[in-house]
PDB file of C-alpha atoms in Angstrom:
ATOM      1  CA  MET C   2       4.646  31.952 -45.239  1.00  0.00           C
ATOM      2  CA  SER C   3       5.555  28.388 -46.107  1.00  0.00           C
ATOM      3  CA  LEU C   4       5.324  25.387 -43.781  1.00  0.00           C
ATOM      4  CA  THR C   5       9.085  25.304 -43.333  1.00  0.00           C
ATOM      5  CA  GLU C   6       9.210  28.946 -42.314  1.00  0.00           C
ATOM      6  CA  GLY C   7       6.297  28.449 -39.915  1.00  0.00           C
ATOM      7  CA  LEU C   8       8.015  25.466 -38.269  1.00  0.00           C
ATOM      8  CA  ARG C   9      11.267  27.410 -37.991  1.00  0.00           C
ATOM      9  CA  ILE C  10       9.496  30.318 -36.301  1.00  0.00           C
ATOM     10  CA  ALA C  11       7.567  27.999 -33.935  1.00  0.00           C
ATOM     11  CA  ARG C  12      10.546  25.788 -33.045  1.00  0.00           C
ATOM     12  CA  GLY C  13      10.736  27.144 -29.481  1.00  0.00           C
ATOM     13  CA  GLN C  14       7.107  26.286 -28.831  1.00  0.00           C
ATOM     14  CA  ILE C  15       7.521  22.872 -30.446  1.00  0.00           C
ATOM     15  CA  VAL C  16      10.538  22.091 -28.257  1.00  0.00           C
ATOM     16  CA  TRP C  17       8.610  23.215 -25.161  1.00  0.00           C
ATOM     17  CA  ILE C  18       5.637  20.973 -26.018  1.00  0.00           C
ATOM     18  CA  LEU C  19       7.954  18.009 -26.657  1.00  0.00           C
ATOM     19  CA  ALA C  20       9.739  18.611 -23.340  1.00  0.00           C
ATOM     20  CA  LEU C  21       6.379  18.748 -21.564  1.00  0.00           C
ATOM     21  CA  ALA C  22       5.286  15.465 -23.174  1.00  0.00           C
ATOM     22  CA  VAL C  23       8.553  13.726 -22.301  1.00  0.00           C
ATOM     23  CA  SER C  24       8.518  14.951 -18.700  1.00  0.00           C
ATOM     24  CA  THR C  25       4.895  13.835 -18.293  1.00  0.00           C
ATOM     25  CA  ALA C  26       5.785  10.378 -19.627  1.00  0.00           C
ATOM     26  CA  VAL C  27       8.727  10.153 -17.205  1.00  0.00           C
ATOM     27  CA  ILE C  28       6.536  11.163 -14.242  1.00  0.00           C
ATOM     28  CA  VAL C  29       3.871   8.595 -15.145  1.00  0.00           C
ATOM     29  CA  HIS C  30       6.536   5.904 -15.473  1.00  0.00           C
ATOM     30  CA  LEU C  31       8.090   6.779 -12.102  1.00  0.00           C
ATOM     31  CA  GLU C  32       4.698   6.671 -10.385  1.00  0.00           C
ATOM     32  CA  GLN C  33       4.140   3.149 -11.684  1.00  0.00           C
ATOM     33  CA  LEU C  34       7.418   1.824 -10.282  1.00  0.00           C
ATOM     34  CA  ASP C  35       7.257  -0.125  -7.060  1.00  0.00           C
ATOM     35  CA  THR C  36       9.735   2.129  -5.322  1.00  0.00           C
ATOM     36  CA  GLU C  37       8.828   1.074  -1.774  1.00  0.00           C
ATOM     37  CA  ASP C  38      10.230  -2.432  -2.233  1.00  0.00           C
ATOM     38  CA  ARG C  39      13.331  -1.029  -3.939  1.00  0.00           C
ATOM     39  CA  ILE C  40      13.921   1.446  -1.128  1.00  0.00           C
ATOM     40  CA  ASN C  41      13.461  -1.310   1.459  1.00  0.00           C
ATOM     41  CA  ALA C  42      15.946  -3.492  -0.427  1.00  0.00           C
ATOM     42  CA  ARG C  43      18.508  -0.664  -0.443  1.00  0.00           C
ATOM     43  CA  LEU C  44      17.986  -0.013   3.261  1.00  0.00           C
ATOM     44  CA  LEU C  45      18.446  -3.702   4.050  1.00  0.00           C
ATOM     45  CA  ALA C  46      21.597  -3.791   1.932  1.00  0.00           C
ATOM     46  CA  ALA C  47      22.922  -0.776   3.847  1.00  0.00           C
ATOM     47  CA  GLY C  48      22.232  -2.532   7.141  1.00  0.00           C
ATOM     48  CA  VAL C  49      19.214  -0.451   8.118  1.00  0.00           C
ATOM     49  CA  ARG C  50      16.245  -2.534   9.166  1.00  0.00           C
ATOM     50  CA  ALA C  51      13.121  -2.379  11.239  1.00  0.00           C
ATOM     51  CA  PRO C  52      13.615  -2.828  14.959  1.00  0.00           C
ATOM     52  CA  ASP C  53      13.479  -6.377  16.202  1.00  0.00           C
ATOM     53  CA  LEU C  54      10.406  -7.519  18.011  1.00  0.00           C
ATOM     54  CA  PRO C  55      11.035  -8.392  21.652  1.00  0.00           C
ATOM     55  CA  GLU C  56      12.036 -11.997  22.225  1.00  0.00           C
ATOM     56  CA  GLY C  57       9.187 -14.418  21.640  1.00  0.00           C
ATOM     57  CA  TYR C  58       6.908 -11.944  19.885  1.00  0.00           C
ATOM     58  CA  ALA C  59       8.103 -12.765  16.369  1.00  0.00           C
ATOM     59  CA  ASP C  60       7.060 -16.411  16.712  1.00  0.00           C
ATOM     60  CA  THR C  61       3.851 -15.385  18.457  1.00  0.00           C
ATOM     61  CA  LEU C  62       3.038 -12.943  15.656  1.00  0.00           C
ATOM     62  CA  ASP C  63       3.771 -15.503  12.936  1.00  0.00           C
ATOM     63  CA  GLY C  64       1.674 -18.146  14.715  1.00  0.00           C
ATOM     64  CA  LEU C  65      -1.165 -15.704  15.245  1.00  0.00           C
ATOM     65  CA  LEU C  66      -1.174 -14.694  11.587  1.00  0.00           C
ATOM     66  CA  ASP C  67      -1.229 -18.363  10.510  1.00  0.00           C
ATOM     67  CA  GLU C  68      -4.128 -19.068  12.875  1.00  0.00           C
ATOM     68  CA  LEU C  69      -6.095 -16.039  11.718  1.00  0.00           C
ATOM     69  CA  ARG C  70      -5.469 -16.799   8.045  1.00  0.00           C
ATOM     70  CA  ALA C  71      -6.718 -20.352   8.539  1.00  0.00           C
ATOM     71  CA  ALA C  72      -9.854 -19.055  10.268  1.00  0.00           C
ATOM     72  CA  GLY C  73     -10.402 -16.586   7.437  1.00  0.00           C
ATOM     73  CA  GLU C  74     -10.244 -19.303   4.809  1.00  0.00           C
ATOM     74  CA  VAL C  75     -13.194 -21.074   6.420  1.00  0.00           C
ATOM     75  CA  GLY C  76     -15.346 -17.941   6.232  1.00  0.00           C
ATOM     76  CA  PRO C  77     -15.649 -14.439   7.569  1.00  0.00           C
ATOM     77  CA  ALA C  78     -14.901 -14.522  11.275  1.00  0.00           C
ATOM     78  CA  ASP C  79     -16.495 -12.370  13.934  1.00  0.00           C
ATOM     79  CA  PRO C  80     -15.542  -8.672  14.048  1.00  0.00           C
ATOM     80  CA  ASP C  81     -13.121  -9.087  16.950  1.00  0.00           C
ATOM     81  CA  ARG C  82     -11.223 -11.838  15.115  1.00  0.00           C
ATOM     82  CA  ARG C  83     -11.056  -9.625  12.029  1.00  0.00           C
ATOM     83  CA  ALA C  84      -9.765  -6.776  14.200  1.00  0.00           C
ATOM     84  CA  ALA C  85      -7.075  -9.062  15.630  1.00  0.00           C
ATOM     85  CA  HIS C  86      -6.124 -10.088  12.097  1.00  0.00           C
ATOM     86  CA  LEU C  87      -5.750  -6.455  10.977  1.00  0.00           C
ATOM     87  CA  VAL C  88      -3.742  -5.490  14.052  1.00  0.00           C
ATOM     88  CA  ALA C  89      -1.466  -8.517  13.621  1.00  0.00           C
ATOM     89  CA  LEU C  90      -0.961  -7.613   9.956  1.00  0.00           C
ATOM     90  CA  SER C  91      -0.084  -4.024  10.805  1.00  0.00           C
ATOM     91  CA  ALA C  92       2.379  -5.188  13.481  1.00  0.00           C
ATOM     92  CA  ALA C  93       3.967  -7.575  10.990  1.00  0.00           C
ATOM     93  CA  ILE C  94       4.264  -4.807   8.392  1.00  0.00           C
ATOM     94  CA  LEU C  95       5.696  -2.256  10.814  1.00  0.00           C
ATOM     95  CA  SER C  96       8.189  -4.742  12.244  1.00  0.00           C
ATOM     96  CA  GLY C  97       9.343  -5.804   8.788  1.00  0.00           C
ATOM     97  CA  ARG C  98       8.113  -9.407   9.129  1.00  0.00           C
ATOM     98  CA  ILE C  99       6.195  -9.036   5.847  1.00  0.00           C
ATOM     99  CA  SER C 100       6.329  -6.355   3.174  1.00  0.00           C
ATOM    100  CA  SER C 101       3.573  -3.841   2.767  1.00  0.00           C
ATOM    101  CA  GLY C 102       2.985  -4.970  -0.794  1.00  0.00           C
ATOM    102  CA  ALA C 103       2.669  -8.626   0.188  1.00  0.00           C
ATOM    103  CA  ALA C 104       0.144  -7.836   2.911  1.00  0.00           C
ATOM    104  CA  ARG C 105      -2.031  -5.482   0.887  1.00  0.00           C
ATOM    105  CA  ALA C 106      -4.317  -8.094  -0.699  1.00  0.00           C
ATOM    106  CA  GLU C 107      -4.845  -9.748   2.670  1.00  0.00           C
ATOM    107  CA  VAL C 108      -5.616  -6.399   4.296  1.00  0.00           C
ATOM    108  CA  GLU C 109      -8.145  -5.577   1.581  1.00  0.00           C
ATOM    109  CA  ARG C 110      -9.821  -8.965   1.962  1.00  0.00           C
ATOM    110  CA  VAL C 111     -10.060  -8.810   5.761  1.00  0.00           C
ATOM    111  CA  ALA C 112     -10.949  -5.133   6.104  1.00  0.00           C
ATOM    112  CA  VAL C 113     -13.952  -5.162   3.794  1.00  0.00           C
ATOM    113  CA  TRP C 114     -15.697  -8.311   4.999  1.00  0.00           C
ATOM    114  CA  PRO C 115     -19.370  -7.567   5.436  1.00  0.00           C
ATOM    115  CA  GLY C 116     -20.911  -7.544   8.848  1.00  0.00           C
ATOM    116  CA  GLU C 117     -21.298  -5.450  11.905  1.00  0.00           C
ATOM    117  CA  ALA C 118     -18.171  -3.569  12.928  1.00  0.00           C
ATOM    118  CA  SER C 119     -17.256  -3.723  16.595  1.00  0.00           C
ATOM    119  CA  PRO C 120     -15.283  -0.914  18.260  1.00  0.00           C
ATOM    120  CA  ALA C 121     -12.160  -3.091  18.038  1.00  0.00           C
ATOM    121  CA  LEU C 122     -12.682  -3.585  14.296  1.00  0.00           C
ATOM    122  CA  ARG C 123     -13.231   0.130  13.729  1.00  0.00           C
ATOM    123  CA  ALA C 124      -9.988   0.871  15.610  1.00  0.00           C
ATOM    124  CA  ALA C 125      -8.120  -1.776  13.607  1.00  0.00           C
ATOM    125  CA  ARG C 126      -9.475  -0.327  10.355  1.00  0.00           C
ATOM    126  CA  ALA C 127      -8.267   3.112  11.449  1.00  0.00           C
ATOM    127  CA  GLN C 128      -4.811   1.650  12.120  1.00  0.00           C
ATOM    128  CA  ILE C 129      -4.763   0.039   8.674  1.00  0.00           C
ATOM    129  CA  ALA C 130      -5.896   3.335   7.133  1.00  0.00           C
ATOM    130  CA  LEU C 131      -2.659   4.852   8.471  1.00  0.00           C
ATOM    131  CA  LEU C 132      -0.632   2.214   6.624  1.00  0.00           C
ATOM    132  CA  TYR C 133      -2.776   2.275   3.452  1.00  0.00           C
ATOM    133  CA  PRO C 134      -4.400   5.724   3.169  1.00  0.00           C
ATOM    134  CA  ASP C 135      -5.518   5.008  -0.382  1.00  0.00           C
ATOM    135  CA  LEU C 136      -7.712   2.142   0.868  1.00  0.00           C
ATOM    136  CA  ALA C 137      -9.528   4.435   3.258  1.00  0.00           C
ATOM    137  CA  TYR C 138     -10.421   6.943   0.575  1.00  0.00           C
ATOM    138  CA  SER C 139     -10.954   4.787  -2.505  1.00  0.00           C
ATOM    139  CA  GLY C 140     -14.510   4.398  -3.696  1.00  0.00           C
ATOM    140  CA  GLY C 141     -14.765   0.623  -3.367  1.00  0.00           C
ATOM    141  CA  ASN C 142     -13.207   0.436   0.089  1.00  0.00           C
ATOM    142  CA  ALA C 143     -14.585   3.526   1.771  1.00  0.00           C
ATOM    143  CA  GLU C 144     -16.031   1.368   4.518  1.00  0.00           C
ATOM    144  CA  ILE C 145     -12.541   0.572   5.850  1.00  0.00           C
ATOM    145  CA  ALA C 146     -12.412   3.997   7.506  1.00  0.00           C
ATOM    146  CA  ALA C 147     -16.145   4.673   7.643  1.00  0.00           C
ATOM    147  CA  ARG C 148     -17.295   1.778   9.842  1.00  0.00           C
TER     148      ARG C 148
END
């Protein structure tokens, strides 16, 4: 049997392997897309948006986040301040004040500060783990859910 005959006989298997490789490449590409921001943009364009915060809370939330960010720049704050920061971030994410992607780096920075975890901080970390489950179970940030 020559090479040409062998390839002709195996063409079904070759096509199947090529289809498998192409579909795997498409799946990997789709997983790397930032679909959450695209979906949010489509929802906003369609007029669907997160519910408004009650009157006065939006400014309070923005002011609180600014205050907590400024305190965090000086150095790691006490556990209760860190808990307040995480809760304010989760409220801002859920209300649509900031995107989940924009808040992620800040959440990672605040949630893994060293130090004793108060009950409030443990509860705030649990709340953040609901928004970012991958942070709770990743090797480097296992203490977000564990403490």
